[in-house]
C-alpha atoms as an extended CHARMM CRD file, in Angstrom:
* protein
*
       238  EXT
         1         1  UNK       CA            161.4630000000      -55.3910000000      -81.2300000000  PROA      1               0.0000000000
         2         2  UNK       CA            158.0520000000      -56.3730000000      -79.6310000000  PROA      2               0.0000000000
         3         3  UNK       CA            155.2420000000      -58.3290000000      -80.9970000000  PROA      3               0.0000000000
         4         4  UNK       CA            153.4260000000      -55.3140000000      -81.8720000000  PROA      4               0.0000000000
         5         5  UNK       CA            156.4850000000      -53.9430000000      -83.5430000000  PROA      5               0.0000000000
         6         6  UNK       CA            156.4700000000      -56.3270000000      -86.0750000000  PROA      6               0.0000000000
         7         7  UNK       CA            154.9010000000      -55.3940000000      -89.4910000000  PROA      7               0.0000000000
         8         8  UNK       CA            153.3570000000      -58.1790000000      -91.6740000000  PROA      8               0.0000000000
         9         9  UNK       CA            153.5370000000      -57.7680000000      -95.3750000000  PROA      9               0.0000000000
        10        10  UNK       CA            150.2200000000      -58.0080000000      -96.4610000000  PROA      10              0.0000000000
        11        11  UNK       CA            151.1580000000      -60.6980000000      -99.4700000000  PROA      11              0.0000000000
        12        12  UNK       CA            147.8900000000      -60.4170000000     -100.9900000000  PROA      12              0.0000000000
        13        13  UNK       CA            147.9880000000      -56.7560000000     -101.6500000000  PROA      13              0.0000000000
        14        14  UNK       CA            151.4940000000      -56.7330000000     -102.8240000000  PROA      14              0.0000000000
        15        15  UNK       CA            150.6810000000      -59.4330000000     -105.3450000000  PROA      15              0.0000000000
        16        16  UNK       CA            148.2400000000      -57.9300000000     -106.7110000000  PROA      16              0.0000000000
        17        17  UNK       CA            149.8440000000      -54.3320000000     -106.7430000000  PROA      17              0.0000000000
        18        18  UNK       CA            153.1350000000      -55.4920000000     -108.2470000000  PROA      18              0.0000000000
        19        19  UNK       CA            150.5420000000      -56.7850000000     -110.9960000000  PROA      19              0.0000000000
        20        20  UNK       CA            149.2090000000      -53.3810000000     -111.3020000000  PROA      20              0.0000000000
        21        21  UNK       CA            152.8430000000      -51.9390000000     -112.0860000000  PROA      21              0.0000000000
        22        22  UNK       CA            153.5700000000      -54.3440000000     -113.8910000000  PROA      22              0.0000000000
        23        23  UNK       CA            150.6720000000      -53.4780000000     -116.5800000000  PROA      23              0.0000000000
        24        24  UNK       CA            150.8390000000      -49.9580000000     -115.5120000000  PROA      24              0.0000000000
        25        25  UNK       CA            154.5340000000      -50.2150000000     -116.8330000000  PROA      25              0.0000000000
        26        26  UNK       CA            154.1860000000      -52.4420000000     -119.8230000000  PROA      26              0.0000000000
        27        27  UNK       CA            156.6380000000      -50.9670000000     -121.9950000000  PROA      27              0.0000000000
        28        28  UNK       CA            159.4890000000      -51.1860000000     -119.3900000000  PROA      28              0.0000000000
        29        29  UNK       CA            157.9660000000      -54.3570000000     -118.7520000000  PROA      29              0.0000000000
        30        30  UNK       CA            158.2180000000      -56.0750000000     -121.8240000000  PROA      30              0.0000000000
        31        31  UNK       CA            161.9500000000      -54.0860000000     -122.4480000000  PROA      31              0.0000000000
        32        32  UNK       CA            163.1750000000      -55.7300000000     -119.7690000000  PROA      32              0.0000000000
        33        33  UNK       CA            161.3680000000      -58.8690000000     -120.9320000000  PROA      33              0.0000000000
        34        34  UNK       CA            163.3550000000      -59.1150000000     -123.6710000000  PROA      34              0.0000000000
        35        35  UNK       CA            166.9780000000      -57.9570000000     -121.9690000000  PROA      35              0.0000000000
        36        36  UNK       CA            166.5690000000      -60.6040000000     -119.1300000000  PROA      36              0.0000000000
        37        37  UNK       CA            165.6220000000      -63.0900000000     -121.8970000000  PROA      37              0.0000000000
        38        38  UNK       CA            168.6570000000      -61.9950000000     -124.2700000000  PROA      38              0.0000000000
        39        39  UNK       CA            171.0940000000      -62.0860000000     -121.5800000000  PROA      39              0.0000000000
        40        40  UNK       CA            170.0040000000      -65.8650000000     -119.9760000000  PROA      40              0.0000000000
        41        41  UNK       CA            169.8570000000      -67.0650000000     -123.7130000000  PROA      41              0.0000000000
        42        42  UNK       CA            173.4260000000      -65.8740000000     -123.3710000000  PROA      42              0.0000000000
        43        43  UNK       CA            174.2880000000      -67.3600000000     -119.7840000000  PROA      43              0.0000000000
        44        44  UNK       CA            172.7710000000      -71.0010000000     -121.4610000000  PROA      44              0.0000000000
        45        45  UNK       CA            175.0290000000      -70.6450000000     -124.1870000000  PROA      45              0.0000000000
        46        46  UNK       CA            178.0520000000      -69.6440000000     -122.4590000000  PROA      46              0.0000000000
        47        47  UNK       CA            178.0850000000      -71.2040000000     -119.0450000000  PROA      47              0.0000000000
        48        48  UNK       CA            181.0410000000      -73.5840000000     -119.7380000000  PROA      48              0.0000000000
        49        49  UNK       CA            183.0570000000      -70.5600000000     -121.4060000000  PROA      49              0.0000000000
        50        50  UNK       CA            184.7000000000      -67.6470000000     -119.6100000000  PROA      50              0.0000000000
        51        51  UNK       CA            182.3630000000      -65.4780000000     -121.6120000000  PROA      51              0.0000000000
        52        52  UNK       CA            179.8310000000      -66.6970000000     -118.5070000000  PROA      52              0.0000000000
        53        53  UNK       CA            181.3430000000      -64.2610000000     -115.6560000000  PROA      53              0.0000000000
        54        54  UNK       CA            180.8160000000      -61.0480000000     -117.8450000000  PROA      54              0.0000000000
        55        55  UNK       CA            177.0500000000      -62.0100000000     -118.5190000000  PROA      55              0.0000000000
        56        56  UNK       CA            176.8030000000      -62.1140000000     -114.9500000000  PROA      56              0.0000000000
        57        57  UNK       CA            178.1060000000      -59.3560000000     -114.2880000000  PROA      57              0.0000000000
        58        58  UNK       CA            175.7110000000      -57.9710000000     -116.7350000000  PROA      58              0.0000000000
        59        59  UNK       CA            173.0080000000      -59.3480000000     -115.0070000000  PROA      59              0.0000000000
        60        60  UNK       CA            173.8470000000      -57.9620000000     -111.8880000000  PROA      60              0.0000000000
        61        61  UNK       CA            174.6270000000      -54.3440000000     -113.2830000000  PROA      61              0.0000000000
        62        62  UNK       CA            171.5470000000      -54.4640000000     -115.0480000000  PROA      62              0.0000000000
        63        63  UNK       CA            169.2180000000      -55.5430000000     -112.1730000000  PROA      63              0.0000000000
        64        64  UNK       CA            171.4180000000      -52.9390000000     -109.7880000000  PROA      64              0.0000000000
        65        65  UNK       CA            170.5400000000      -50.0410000000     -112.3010000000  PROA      65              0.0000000000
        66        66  UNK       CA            166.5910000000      -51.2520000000     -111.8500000000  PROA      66              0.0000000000
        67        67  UNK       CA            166.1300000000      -50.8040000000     -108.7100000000  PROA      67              0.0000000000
        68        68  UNK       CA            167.7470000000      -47.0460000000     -108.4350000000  PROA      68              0.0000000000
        69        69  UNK       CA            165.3420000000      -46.3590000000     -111.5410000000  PROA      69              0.0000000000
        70        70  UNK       CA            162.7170000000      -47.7730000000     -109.6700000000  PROA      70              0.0000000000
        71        71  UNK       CA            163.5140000000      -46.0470000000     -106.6960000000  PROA      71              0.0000000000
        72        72  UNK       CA            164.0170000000      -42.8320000000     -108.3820000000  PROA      72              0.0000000000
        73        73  UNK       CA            167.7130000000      -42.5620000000     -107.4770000000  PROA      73              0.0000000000
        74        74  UNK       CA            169.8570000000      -41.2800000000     -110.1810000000  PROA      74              0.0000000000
        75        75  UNK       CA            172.5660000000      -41.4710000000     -111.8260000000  PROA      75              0.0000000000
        76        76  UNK       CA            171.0120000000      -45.0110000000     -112.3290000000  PROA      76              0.0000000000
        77        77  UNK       CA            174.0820000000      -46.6320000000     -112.7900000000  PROA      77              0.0000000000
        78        78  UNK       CA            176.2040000000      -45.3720000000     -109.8800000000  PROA      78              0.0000000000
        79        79  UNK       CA            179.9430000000      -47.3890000000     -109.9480000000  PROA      79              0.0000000000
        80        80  UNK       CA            180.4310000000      -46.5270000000     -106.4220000000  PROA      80              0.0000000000
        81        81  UNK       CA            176.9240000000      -47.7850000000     -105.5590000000  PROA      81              0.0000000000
        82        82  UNK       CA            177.6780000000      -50.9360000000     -107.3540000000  PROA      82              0.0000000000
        83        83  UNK       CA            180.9870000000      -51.6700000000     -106.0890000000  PROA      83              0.0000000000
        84        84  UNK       CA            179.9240000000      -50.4770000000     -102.5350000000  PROA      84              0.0000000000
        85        85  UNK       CA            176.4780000000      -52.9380000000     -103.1030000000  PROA      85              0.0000000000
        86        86  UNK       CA            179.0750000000      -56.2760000000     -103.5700000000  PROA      86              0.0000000000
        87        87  UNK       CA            178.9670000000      -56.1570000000      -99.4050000000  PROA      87              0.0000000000
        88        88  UNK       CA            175.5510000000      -57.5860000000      -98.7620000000  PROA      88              0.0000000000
        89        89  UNK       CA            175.8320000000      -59.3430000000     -102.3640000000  PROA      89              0.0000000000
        90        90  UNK       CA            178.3630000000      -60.7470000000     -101.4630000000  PROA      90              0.0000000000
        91        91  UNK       CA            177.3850000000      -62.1530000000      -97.6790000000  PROA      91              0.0000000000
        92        92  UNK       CA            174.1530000000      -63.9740000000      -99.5270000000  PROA      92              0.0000000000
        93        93  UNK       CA            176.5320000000      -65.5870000000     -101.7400000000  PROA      93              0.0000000000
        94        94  UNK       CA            178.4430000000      -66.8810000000      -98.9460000000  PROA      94              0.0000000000
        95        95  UNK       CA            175.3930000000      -68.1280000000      -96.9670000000  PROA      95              0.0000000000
        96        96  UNK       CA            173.5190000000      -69.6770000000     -100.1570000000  PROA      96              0.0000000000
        97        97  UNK       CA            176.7940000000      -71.6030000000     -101.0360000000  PROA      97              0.0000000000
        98        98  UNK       CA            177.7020000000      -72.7350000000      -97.4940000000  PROA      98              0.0000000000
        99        99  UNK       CA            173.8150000000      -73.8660000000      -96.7750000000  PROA      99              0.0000000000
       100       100  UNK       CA            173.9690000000      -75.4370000000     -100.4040000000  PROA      100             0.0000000000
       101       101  UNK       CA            177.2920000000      -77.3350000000      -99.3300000000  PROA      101             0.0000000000
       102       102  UNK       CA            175.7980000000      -78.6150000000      -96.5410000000  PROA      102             0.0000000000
       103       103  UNK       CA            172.3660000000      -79.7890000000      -98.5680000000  PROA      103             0.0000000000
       104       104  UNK       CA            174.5480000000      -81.2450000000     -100.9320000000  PROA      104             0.0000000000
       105       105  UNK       CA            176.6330000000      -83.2550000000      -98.0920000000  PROA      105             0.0000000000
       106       106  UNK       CA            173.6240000000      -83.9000000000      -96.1690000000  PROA      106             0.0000000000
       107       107  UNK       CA            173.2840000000      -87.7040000000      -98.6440000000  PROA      107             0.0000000000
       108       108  UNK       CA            176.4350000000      -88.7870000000      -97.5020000000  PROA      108             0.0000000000
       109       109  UNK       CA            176.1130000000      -87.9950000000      -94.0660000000  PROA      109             0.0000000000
       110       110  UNK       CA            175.2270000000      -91.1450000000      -92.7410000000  PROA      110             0.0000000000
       111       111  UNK       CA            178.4170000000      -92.9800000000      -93.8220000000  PROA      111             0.0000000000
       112       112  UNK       CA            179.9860000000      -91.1300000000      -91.5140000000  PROA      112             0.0000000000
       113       113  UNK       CA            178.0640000000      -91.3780000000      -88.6930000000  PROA      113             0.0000000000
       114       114  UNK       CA            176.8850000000      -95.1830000000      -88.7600000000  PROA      114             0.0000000000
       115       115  UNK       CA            180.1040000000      -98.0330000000      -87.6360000000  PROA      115             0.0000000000
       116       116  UNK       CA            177.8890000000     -100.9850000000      -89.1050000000  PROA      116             0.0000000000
       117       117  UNK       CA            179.7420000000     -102.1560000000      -92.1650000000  PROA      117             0.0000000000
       118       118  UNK       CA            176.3350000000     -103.8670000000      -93.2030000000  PROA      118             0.0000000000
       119       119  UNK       CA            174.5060000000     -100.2490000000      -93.2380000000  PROA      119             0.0000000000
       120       120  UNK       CA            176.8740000000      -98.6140000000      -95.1460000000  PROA      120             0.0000000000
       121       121  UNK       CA            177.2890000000     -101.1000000000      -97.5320000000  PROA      121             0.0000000000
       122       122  UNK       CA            173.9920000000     -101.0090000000      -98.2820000000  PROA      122             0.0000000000
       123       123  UNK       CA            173.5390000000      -97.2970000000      -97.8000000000  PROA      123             0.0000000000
       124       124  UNK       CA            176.2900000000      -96.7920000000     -100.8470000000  PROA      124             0.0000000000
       125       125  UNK       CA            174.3300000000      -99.1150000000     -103.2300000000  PROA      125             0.0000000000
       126       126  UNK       CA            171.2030000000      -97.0370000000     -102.4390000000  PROA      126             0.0000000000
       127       127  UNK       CA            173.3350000000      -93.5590000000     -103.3100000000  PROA      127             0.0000000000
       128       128  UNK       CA            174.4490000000      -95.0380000000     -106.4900000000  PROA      128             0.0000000000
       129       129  UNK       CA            171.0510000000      -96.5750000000     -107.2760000000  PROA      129             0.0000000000
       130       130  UNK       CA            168.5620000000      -95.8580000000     -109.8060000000  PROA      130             0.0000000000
       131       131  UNK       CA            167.5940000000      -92.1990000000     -111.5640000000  PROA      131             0.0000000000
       132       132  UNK       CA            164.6090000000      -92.5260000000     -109.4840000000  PROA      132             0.0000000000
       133       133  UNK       CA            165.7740000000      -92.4630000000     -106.1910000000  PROA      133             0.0000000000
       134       134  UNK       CA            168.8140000000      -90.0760000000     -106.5220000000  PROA      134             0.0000000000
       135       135  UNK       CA            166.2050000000      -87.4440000000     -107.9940000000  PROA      135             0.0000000000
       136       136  UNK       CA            164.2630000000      -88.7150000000     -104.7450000000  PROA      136             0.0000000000
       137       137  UNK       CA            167.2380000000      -86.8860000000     -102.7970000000  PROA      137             0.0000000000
       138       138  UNK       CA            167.5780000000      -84.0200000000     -104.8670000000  PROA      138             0.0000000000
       139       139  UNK       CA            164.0140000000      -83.0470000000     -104.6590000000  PROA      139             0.0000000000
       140       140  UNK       CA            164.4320000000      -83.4170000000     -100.4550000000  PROA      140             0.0000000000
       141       141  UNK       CA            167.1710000000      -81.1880000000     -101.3610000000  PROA      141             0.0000000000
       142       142  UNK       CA            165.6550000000      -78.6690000000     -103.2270000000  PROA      142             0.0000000000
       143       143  UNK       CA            162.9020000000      -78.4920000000     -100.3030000000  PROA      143             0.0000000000
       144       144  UNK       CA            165.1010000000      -78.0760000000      -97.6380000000  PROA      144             0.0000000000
       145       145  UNK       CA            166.2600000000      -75.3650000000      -99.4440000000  PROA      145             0.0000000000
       146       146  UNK       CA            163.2530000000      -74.0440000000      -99.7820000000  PROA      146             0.0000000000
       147       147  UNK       CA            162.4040000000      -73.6510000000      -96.4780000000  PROA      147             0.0000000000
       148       148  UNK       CA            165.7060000000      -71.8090000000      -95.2710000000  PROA      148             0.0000000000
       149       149  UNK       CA            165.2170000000      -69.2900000000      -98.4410000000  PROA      149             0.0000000000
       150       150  UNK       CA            163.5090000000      -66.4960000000      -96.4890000000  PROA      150             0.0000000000
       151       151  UNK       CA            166.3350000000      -66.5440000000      -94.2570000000  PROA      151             0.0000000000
       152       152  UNK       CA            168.8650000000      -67.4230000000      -97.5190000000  PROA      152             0.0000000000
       153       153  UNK       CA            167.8410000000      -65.3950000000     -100.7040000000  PROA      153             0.0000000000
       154       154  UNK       CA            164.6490000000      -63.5520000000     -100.1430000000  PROA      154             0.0000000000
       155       155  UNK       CA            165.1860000000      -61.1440000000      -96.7640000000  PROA      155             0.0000000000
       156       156  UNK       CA            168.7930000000      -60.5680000000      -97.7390000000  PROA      156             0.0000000000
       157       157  UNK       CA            167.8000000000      -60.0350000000     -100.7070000000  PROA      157             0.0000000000
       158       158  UNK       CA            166.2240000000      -56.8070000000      -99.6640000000  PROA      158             0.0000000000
       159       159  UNK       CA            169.5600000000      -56.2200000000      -97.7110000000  PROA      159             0.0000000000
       160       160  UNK       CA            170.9710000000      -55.7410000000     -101.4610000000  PROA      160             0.0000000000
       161       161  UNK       CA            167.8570000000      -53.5240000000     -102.7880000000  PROA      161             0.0000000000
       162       162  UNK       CA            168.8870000000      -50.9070000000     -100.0230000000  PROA      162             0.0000000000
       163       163  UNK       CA            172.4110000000      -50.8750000000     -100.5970000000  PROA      163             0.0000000000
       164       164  UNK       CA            171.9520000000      -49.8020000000     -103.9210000000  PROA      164             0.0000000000
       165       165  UNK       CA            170.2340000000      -46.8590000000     -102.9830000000  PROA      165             0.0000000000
       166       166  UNK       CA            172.0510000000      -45.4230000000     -100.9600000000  PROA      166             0.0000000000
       167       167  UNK       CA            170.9520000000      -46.8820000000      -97.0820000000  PROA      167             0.0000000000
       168       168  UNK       CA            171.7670000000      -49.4840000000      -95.1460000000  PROA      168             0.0000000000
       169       169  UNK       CA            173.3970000000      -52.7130000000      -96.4320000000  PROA      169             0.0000000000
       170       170  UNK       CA            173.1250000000      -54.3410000000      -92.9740000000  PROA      170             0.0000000000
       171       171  UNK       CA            172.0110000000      -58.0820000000      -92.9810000000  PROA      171             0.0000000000
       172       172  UNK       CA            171.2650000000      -57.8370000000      -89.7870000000  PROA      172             0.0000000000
       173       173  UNK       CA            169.2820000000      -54.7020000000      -89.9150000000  PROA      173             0.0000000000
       174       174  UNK       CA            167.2300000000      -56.4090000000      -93.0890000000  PROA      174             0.0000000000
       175       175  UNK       CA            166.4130000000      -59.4720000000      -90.5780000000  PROA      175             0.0000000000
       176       176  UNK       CA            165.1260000000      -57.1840000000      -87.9440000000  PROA      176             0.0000000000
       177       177  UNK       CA            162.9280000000      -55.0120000000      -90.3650000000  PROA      177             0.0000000000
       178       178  UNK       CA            161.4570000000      -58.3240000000      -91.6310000000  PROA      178             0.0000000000
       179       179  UNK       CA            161.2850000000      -60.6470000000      -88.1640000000  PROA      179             0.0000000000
       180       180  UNK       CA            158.1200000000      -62.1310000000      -88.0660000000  PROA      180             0.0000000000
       181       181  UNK       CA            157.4560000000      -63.1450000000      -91.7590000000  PROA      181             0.0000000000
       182       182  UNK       CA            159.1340000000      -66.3610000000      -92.5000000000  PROA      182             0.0000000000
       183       183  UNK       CA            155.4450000000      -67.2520000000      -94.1560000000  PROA      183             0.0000000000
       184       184  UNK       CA            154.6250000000      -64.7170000000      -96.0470000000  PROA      184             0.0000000000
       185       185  UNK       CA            158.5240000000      -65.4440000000      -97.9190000000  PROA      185             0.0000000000
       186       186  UNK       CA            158.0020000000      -68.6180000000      -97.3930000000  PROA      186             0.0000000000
       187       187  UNK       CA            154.4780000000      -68.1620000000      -99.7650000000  PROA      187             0.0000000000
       188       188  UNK       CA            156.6730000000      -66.0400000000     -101.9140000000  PROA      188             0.0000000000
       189       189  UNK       CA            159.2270000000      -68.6610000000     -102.3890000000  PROA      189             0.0000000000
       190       190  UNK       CA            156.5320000000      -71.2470000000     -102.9620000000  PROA      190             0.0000000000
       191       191  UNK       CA            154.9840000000      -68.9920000000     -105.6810000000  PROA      191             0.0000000000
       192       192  UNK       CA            157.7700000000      -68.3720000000     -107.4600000000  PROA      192             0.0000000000
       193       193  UNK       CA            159.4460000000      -71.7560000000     -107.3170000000  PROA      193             0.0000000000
       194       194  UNK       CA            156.7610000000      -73.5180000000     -108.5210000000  PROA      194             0.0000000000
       195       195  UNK       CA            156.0370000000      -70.8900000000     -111.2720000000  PROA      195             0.0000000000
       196       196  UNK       CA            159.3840000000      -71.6270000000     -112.9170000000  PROA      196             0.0000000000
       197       197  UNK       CA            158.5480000000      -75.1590000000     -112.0560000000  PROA      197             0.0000000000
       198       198  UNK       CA            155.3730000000      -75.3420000000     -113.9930000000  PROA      198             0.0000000000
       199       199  UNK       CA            156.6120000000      -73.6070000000     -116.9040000000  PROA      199             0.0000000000
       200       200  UNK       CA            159.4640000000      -76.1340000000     -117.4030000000  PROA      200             0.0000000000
       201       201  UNK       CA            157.9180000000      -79.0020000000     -116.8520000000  PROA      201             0.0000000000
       202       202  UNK       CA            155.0600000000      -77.9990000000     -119.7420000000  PROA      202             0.0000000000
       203       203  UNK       CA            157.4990000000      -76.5290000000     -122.0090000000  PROA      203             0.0000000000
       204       204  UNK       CA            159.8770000000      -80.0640000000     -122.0890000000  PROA      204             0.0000000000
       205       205  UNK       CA            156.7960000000      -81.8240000000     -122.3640000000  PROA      205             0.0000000000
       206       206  UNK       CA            155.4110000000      -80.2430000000     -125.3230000000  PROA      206             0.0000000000
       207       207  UNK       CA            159.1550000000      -81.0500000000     -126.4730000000  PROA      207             0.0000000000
       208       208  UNK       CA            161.1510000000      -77.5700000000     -126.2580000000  PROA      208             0.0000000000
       209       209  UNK       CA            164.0960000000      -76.7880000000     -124.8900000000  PROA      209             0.0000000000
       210       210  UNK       CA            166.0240000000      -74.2100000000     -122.3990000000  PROA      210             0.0000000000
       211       211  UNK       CA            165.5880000000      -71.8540000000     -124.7630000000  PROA      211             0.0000000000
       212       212  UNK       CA            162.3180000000      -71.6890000000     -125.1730000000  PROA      212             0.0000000000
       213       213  UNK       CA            161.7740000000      -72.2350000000     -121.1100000000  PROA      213             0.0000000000
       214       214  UNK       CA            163.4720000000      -68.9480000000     -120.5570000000  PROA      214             0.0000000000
       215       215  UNK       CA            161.4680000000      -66.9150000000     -122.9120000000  PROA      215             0.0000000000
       216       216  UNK       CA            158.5010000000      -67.8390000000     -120.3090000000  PROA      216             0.0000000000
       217       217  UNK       CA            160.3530000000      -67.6550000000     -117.2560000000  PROA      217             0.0000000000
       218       218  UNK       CA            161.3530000000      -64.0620000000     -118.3030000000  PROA      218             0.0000000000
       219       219  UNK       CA            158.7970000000      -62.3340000000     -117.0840000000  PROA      219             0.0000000000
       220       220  UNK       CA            159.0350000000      -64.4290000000     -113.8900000000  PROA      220             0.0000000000
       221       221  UNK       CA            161.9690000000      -62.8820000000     -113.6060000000  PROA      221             0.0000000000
       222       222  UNK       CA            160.1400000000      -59.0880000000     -114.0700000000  PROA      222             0.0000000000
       223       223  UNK       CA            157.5520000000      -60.1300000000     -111.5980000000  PROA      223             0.0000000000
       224       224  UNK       CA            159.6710000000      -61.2480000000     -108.6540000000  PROA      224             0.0000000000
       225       225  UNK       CA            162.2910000000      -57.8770000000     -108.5990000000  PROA      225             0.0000000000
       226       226  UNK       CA            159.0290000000      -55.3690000000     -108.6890000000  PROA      226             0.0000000000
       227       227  UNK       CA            157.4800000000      -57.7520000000     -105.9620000000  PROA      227             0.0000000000
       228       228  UNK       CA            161.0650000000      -57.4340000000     -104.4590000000  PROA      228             0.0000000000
       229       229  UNK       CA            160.7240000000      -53.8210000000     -104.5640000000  PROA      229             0.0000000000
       230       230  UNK       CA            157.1600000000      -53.6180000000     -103.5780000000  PROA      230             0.0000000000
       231       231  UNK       CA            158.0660000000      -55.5770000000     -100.4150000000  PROA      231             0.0000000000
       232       232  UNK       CA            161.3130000000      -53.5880000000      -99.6060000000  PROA      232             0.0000000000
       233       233  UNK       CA            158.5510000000      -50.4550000000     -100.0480000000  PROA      233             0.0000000000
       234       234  UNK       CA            156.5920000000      -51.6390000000      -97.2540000000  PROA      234             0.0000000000
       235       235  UNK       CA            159.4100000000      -52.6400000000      -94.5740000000  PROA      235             0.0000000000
       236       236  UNK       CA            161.7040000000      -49.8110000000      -95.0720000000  PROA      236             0.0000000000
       237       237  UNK       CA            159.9340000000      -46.8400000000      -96.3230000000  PROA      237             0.0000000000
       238       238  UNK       CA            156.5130000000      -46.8400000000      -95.3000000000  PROA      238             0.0000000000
């Protein structure tokens, strides 16, 4: 693919049109609202019980049977579709968890790598420190993460979206459709990230809890799939 192959997704417009469908479609909108709000309330409940895996399975059925309604493909919920979809599902999961094993290793790292008994004494008292400076590494972390999610979550994620209805479920195919805009997911990322974020962070300081986070970050939720499917609009079907 040459330079001039490459399409940019024009992040501005798509923001502002996955707003327009979103009030456009306010009734599906707030429906779905109120499922993906439902079901987390579950997942918080549950996540130490077995009961967990089915919710999640729920979740993914439920977002699976959005995007063939959204694309017009019925029957919406399409077993073979499903199953057939756990490919490229199932390739993300493997990336996110063997970057995030990596991330999570990267603290330790230097114990292994330095012979000075003097550093790595010192180097352990600083991992078991104070709250402050282990949530120092997890926010490092959480950035580095971050910045590998375009590669991670986001373009594979449209890997998954055309699965399910009915094309390609190639990774690799996915990374070549989107080459060239690591910023514009990067933006997306940033937006959403920080959205969640923000929400949290005021909702725990006005003294709620989970609970009431989700209800807020529901529509987050909403927002970021019809931006997903906006996006996938523009790279593989315009």
């Amino acid at each position: 693919m040459t330079e001039s192959d490459i399409k940019k997704l024009p992040l501005k417009e798509v923001l502002t049109d996955t707003w327009k469908h979103c009030l456009q479609h306010k009734k599906i909108a707030l429906i779905l609202t109120a499922i993906v709000y439902a079901v987390g309330a579950l997942a918080l409940f549950s996540w130490k019980h077995i009961l967990f895996w089915p919710i999640m399975l729920a979740v993914y059925v439920l977002w699976g049977m959005y995007f063939r309604f959204y694309f017009d493909r019925k029957p919406y919920f399409d077993f073979k579709v499903l199953f057939n979809s756990l490919v490229p599902s199932t390739k993300i999961v493997v990336l996110t968890v063997v970057i995030g094993t990596i991330l999570i290793m990267l603290p330790i790292l230097p114990l292994f790598i330095s012979t000075s008994p003097e550093f790595i004494d010192e180097y352990t008292l600083f991992l078991q420190g104070d709250v402050e400076k282990q949530g120092m590494l997890i926010l490092i972390a959480n950035v580095l993460f971050m910045l590998m999610s375009p590669f991670l979550a986001y373009r594979p994620f449209l890997a998954w979206i055309s699965s399910l209805i009915g094309r390609s479920g190639s990774l690799r195919f996915a990374w070549k459709r989107t080459k060239g805009n690591y910023l514009e997911f990067l933006l997306i990322a940033l937006i959403t990230n920080l959205s969640i974020a923000f929400v949290r962070w005021l909702v725990m300081y006005l003294g709620g809890n989970d609970y009431i986070t989700m209800l807020f970050v529901a529509p987050v939720f909403i927002y970021f799939n019809v931006l997903s499917a906006k996006a996938y609009e523009f790279f593989f079907i315009k």
